[in-house]
CSV table of C-alpha atoms in Angstrom, one decimal:
chain,number,residue,atom,x,y,z
A,1,UNK,CA,0.0,0.0,0.0
A,2,UNK,CA,2.8,2.4,0.8
A,3,UNK,CA,4.3,2.0,-2.6
A,4,UNK,CA,0.9,2.6,-4.3
A,5,UNK,CA,0.4,5.8,-2.2
A,6,UNK,CA,3.9,7.0,-3.0
A,7,UNK,CA,3.2,6.7,-6.7
A,8,UNK,CA,0.0,8.7,-6.3
A,9,UNK,CA,1.7,11.3,-4.2
A,10,UNK,CA,4.3,11.8,-7.0
A,11,UNK,CA,1.7,11.7,-9.8
A,12,UNK,CA,-0.5,14.3,-8.2
A,13,UNK,CA,2.3,16.2,-6.5
A,14,UNK,CA,0.5,15.8,-3.1
A,15,UNK,CA,2.1,15.9,0.3
A,16,UNK,CA,2.3,12.4,1.8
A,17,UNK,CA,-0.8,11.2,3.7
A,18,UNK,CA,-0.3,9.4,7.0
A,19,UNK,CA,-3.0,6.8,7.6
A,20,UNK,CA,-4.2,6.9,11.2
A,21,UNK,CA,-7.4,5.2,12.1
A,22,UNK,CA,-9.4,6.9,14.8
A,23,UNK,CA,-12.9,6.8,16.3
A,24,UNK,CA,-13.6,10.2,14.9
A,25,UNK,CA,-12.5,9.1,11.4
A,26,UNK,CA,-14.7,6.0,11.7
A,27,UNK,CA,-17.7,8.1,12.7
A,28,UNK,CA,-17.1,10.6,9.9
A,29,UNK,CA,-16.8,7.6,7.5
A,30,UNK,CA,-20.2,6.3,8.6
A,31,UNK,CA,-21.8,9.7,8.2
A,32,UNK,CA,-20.4,10.1,4.7
A,33,UNK,CA,-21.5,6.6,3.7
A,34,UNK,CA,-25.0,7.2,5.0
A,35,UNK,CA,-25.1,10.6,3.2
A,36,UNK,CA,-24.1,8.8,0.0
A,37,UNK,CA,-26.8,6.2,0.4
A,38,UNK,CA,-29.4,8.8,1.1
A,39,UNK,CA,-28.4,11.0,-1.8
A,40,UNK,CA,-28.5,7.9,-4.0
A,41,UNK,CA,-32.1,7.2,-3.1
A,42,UNK,CA,-33.3,9.7,-5.7
A,43,UNK,CA,-31.1,8.2,-8.4
A,44,UNK,CA,-32.2,4.7,-7.5
A,45,UNK,CA,-35.8,5.8,-8.1
A,46,UNK,CA,-35.0,7.3,-11.4
A,47,UNK,CA,-35.8,10.9,-10.5
A,48,UNK,CA,-33.0,12.2,-12.7
A,49,UNK,CA,-33.4,9.8,-15.6
A,50,UNK,CA,-34.3,12.5,-18.1
A,51,UNK,CA,-31.4,14.8,-17.7
A,52,UNK,CA,-27.9,13.4,-18.0
A,53,UNK,CA,-26.3,16.6,-16.5
A,54,UNK,CA,-28.3,16.3,-13.3
A,55,UNK,CA,-27.6,12.6,-13.2
A,56,UNK,CA,-23.9,13.2,-13.5
A,57,UNK,CA,-23.9,15.9,-10.9
A,58,UNK,CA,-25.8,13.6,-8.5
A,59,UNK,CA,-23.5,10.7,-9.3
A,60,UNK,CA,-20.5,12.8,-8.6
A,61,UNK,CA,-21.9,13.8,-5.2
A,62,UNK,CA,-22.7,10.2,-4.3
A,63,UNK,CA,-19.5,8.8,-5.6
A,64,UNK,CA,-17.4,11.5,-3.8
A,65,UNK,CA,-19.2,10.8,-0.5
A,66,UNK,CA,-18.8,7.0,-0.9
A,67,UNK,CA,-15.1,7.2,-1.7
A,68,UNK,CA,-14.4,9.7,1.1
A,69,UNK,CA,-16.2,7.2,3.5
A,70,UNK,CA,-13.7,4.6,2.6
A,71,UNK,CA,-10.7,7.0,2.8
A,72,UNK,CA,-11.8,8.2,6.3
A,73,UNK,CA,-12.3,4.6,7.4
A,74,UNK,CA,-8.7,3.6,6.5
A,75,UNK,CA,-7.3,6.6,8.3
A,76,UNK,CA,-7.0,9.4,5.8
A,77,UNK,CA,-7.5,12.7,7.6
A,78,UNK,CA,-10.6,14.7,6.4
A,79,UNK,CA,-8.5,17.9,6.2
A,80,UNK,CA,-5.9,16.1,3.9
A,81,UNK,CA,-8.7,14.8,1.6
A,82,UNK,CA,-10.3,18.2,1.5
A,83,UNK,CA,-7.0,19.9,0.6
A,84,UNK,CA,-5.7,17.4,-1.9
A,85,UNK,CA,-8.7,15.5,-3.4
A,86,UNK,CA,-11.3,18.3,-3.4
A,87,UNK,CA,-14.0,17.3,-6.1
A,88,UNK,CA,-11.7,15.2,-8.2
A,89,UNK,CA,-13.6,11.9,-8.4
A,90,UNK,CA,-10.9,10.1,-10.5
A,91,UNK,CA,-8.2,11.1,-7.9
A,92,UNK,CA,-10.5,10.0,-5.0
A,93,UNK,CA,-11.0,6.6,-6.7
A,94,UNK,CA,-7.2,6.2,-7.3
A,95,UNK,CA,-6.5,6.9,-3.6
A,96,UNK,CA,-9.3,4.6,-2.4
A,97,UNK,CA,-8.1,1.7,-4.5
A,98,UNK,CA,-4.5,2.3,-3.3
A,99,UNK,CA,-5.7,2.1,0.3
A,100,UNK,CA,-7.6,-1.2,-0.2
A,101,UNK,CA,-11.0,-0.5,-1.7
A,102,UNK,CA,-10.3,-2.9,-4.5
A,103,UNK,CA,-13.0,-1.6,-6.8
A,104,UNK,CA,-11.1,-1.8,-10.1
A,105,UNK,CA,-14.1,-1.4,-12.4
A,106,UNK,CA,-13.0,0.1,-15.8
A,107,UNK,CA,-16.4,1.7,-16.5
A,108,UNK,CA,-16.4,3.4,-13.1
A,109,UNK,CA,-12.8,4.6,-13.7
A,110,UNK,CA,-13.9,6.1,-17.0
A,111,UNK,CA,-17.0,7.6,-15.4
A,112,UNK,CA,-14.8,9.1,-12.6
A,113,UNK,CA,-12.8,11.0,-15.2
A,114,UNK,CA,-16.0,12.3,-16.8
A,115,UNK,CA,-17.4,13.4,-13.4
A,116,UNK,CA,-14.2,15.3,-12.3
A,117,UNK,CA,-14.7,17.9,-11.0
A,118,UNK,CA,-18.4,17.0,-10.4
A,119,UNK,CA,-19.5,20.6,-9.7
A,120,UNK,CA,-19.3,21.3,-13.5
A,121,UNK,CA,-22.3,19.2,-14.1
A,122,UNK,CA,-24.6,21.0,-11.6
A,123,UNK,CA,-24.6,24.7,-12.3
A,124,UNK,CA,-25.4,25.4,-16.0
A,125,UNK,CA,-27.6,28.3,-14.8
A,126,UNK,CA,-24.6,29.9,-13.2
A,127,UNK,CA,-21.6,28.9,-15.4
A,128,UNK,CA,-23.4,28.4,-18.7
A,129,UNK,CA,-23.2,25.3,-20.8
A,130,UNK,CA,-19.5,24.7,-21.5
A,131,UNK,CA,-18.7,22.0,-24.0
A,132,UNK,CA,-18.4,18.8,-22.0
A,133,UNK,CA,-18.3,15.2,-23.0
A,134,UNK,CA,-20.7,12.9,-21.0
A,135,UNK,CA,-18.8,9.9,-22.3
A,136,UNK,CA,-22.0,8.3,-23.5
A,137,UNK,CA,-23.1,7.7,-19.9
A,138,UNK,CA,-26.9,7.7,-20.0
A,139,UNK,CA,-28.6,7.8,-16.6
A,140,UNK,CA,-29.5,4.0,-16.8
A,141,UNK,CA,-25.8,3.2,-17.3
A,142,UNK,CA,-24.6,5.5,-14.4
A,143,UNK,CA,-27.0,4.2,-11.8
A,144,UNK,CA,-25.7,0.5,-11.6
A,145,UNK,CA,-22.1,1.8,-11.5
A,146,UNK,CA,-22.8,4.0,-8.5
A,147,UNK,CA,-24.8,1.2,-6.8
A,148,UNK,CA,-22.0,-1.2,-7.2
A,149,UNK,CA,-19.5,1.3,-5.7
A,150,UNK,CA,-21.8,1.9,-2.7
A,151,UNK,CA,-22.1,-1.9,-2.2
A,152,UNK,CA,-18.3,-2.2,-2.3
A,153,UNK,CA,-17.7,0.6,0.2
A,154,UNK,CA,-20.3,-1.0,2.5
A,155,UNK,CA,-18.6,-4.3,2.2
A,156,UNK,CA,-15.1,-3.0,2.8
A,157,UNK,CA,-16.0,-0.6,5.7
A,158,UNK,CA,-18.7,-2.8,7.2
A,159,UNK,CA,-21.1,0.2,7.4
A,160,UNK,CA,-24.8,-0.8,7.4
A,161,UNK,CA,-27.2,0.7,5.0
A,162,UNK,CA,-29.4,3.4,6.6
A,163,UNK,CA,-33.1,2.7,7.1
A,164,UNK,CA,-35.0,3.3,3.9
A,165,UNK,CA,-32.1,2.7,1.7
A,166,UNK,CA,-32.7,-0.9,1.0
A,167,UNK,CA,-31.7,-1.9,-2.5
A,168,UNK,CA,-34.3,-3.5,-4.8
A,169,UNK,CA,-34.0,-7.0,-6.1
A,170,UNK,CA,-31.3,-7.5,-8.7
A,171,UNK,CA,-29.2,-4.4,-7.6
A,172,UNK,CA,-25.8,-5.0,-6.1
A,173,UNK,CA,-25.7,-5.6,-2.4
A,174,UNK,CA,-22.8,-5.9,0.0
């Protein structure tokens, strides 16, 4: 793991992260995971199925929360993640996998690049409509990728799904 983290520190020119598991980190991890599951509820129900921009913004939010839940759980300090990862989903996925997430899904990796930084998908009324490539990710293709990530984070961290966030038949479960 140290070698993988060292490679990422060099690639991104980040200061080294020290992994220290704490009760506070575990509690923050659980809160972020629960927030991710709650935010995913609307996606699961297909509320954003008509607008790929809104779907991608929501997917970015959920994915970032889920990946941060894993990083906090393994001992990455919240302040380090905030300073170095920010809203870069691809970078968060790389650090999560380097710290043991083990979610090496090529489609999610490709989606993570499209999502980064995820704020760009959510504010066309403020920033206009800059040319962006959605990578061909229709809402029905995004939803199962995000569901599988949530399932993997729950499996690795051991966090329980919050009440009301039960996954329907056929959807990935931890």
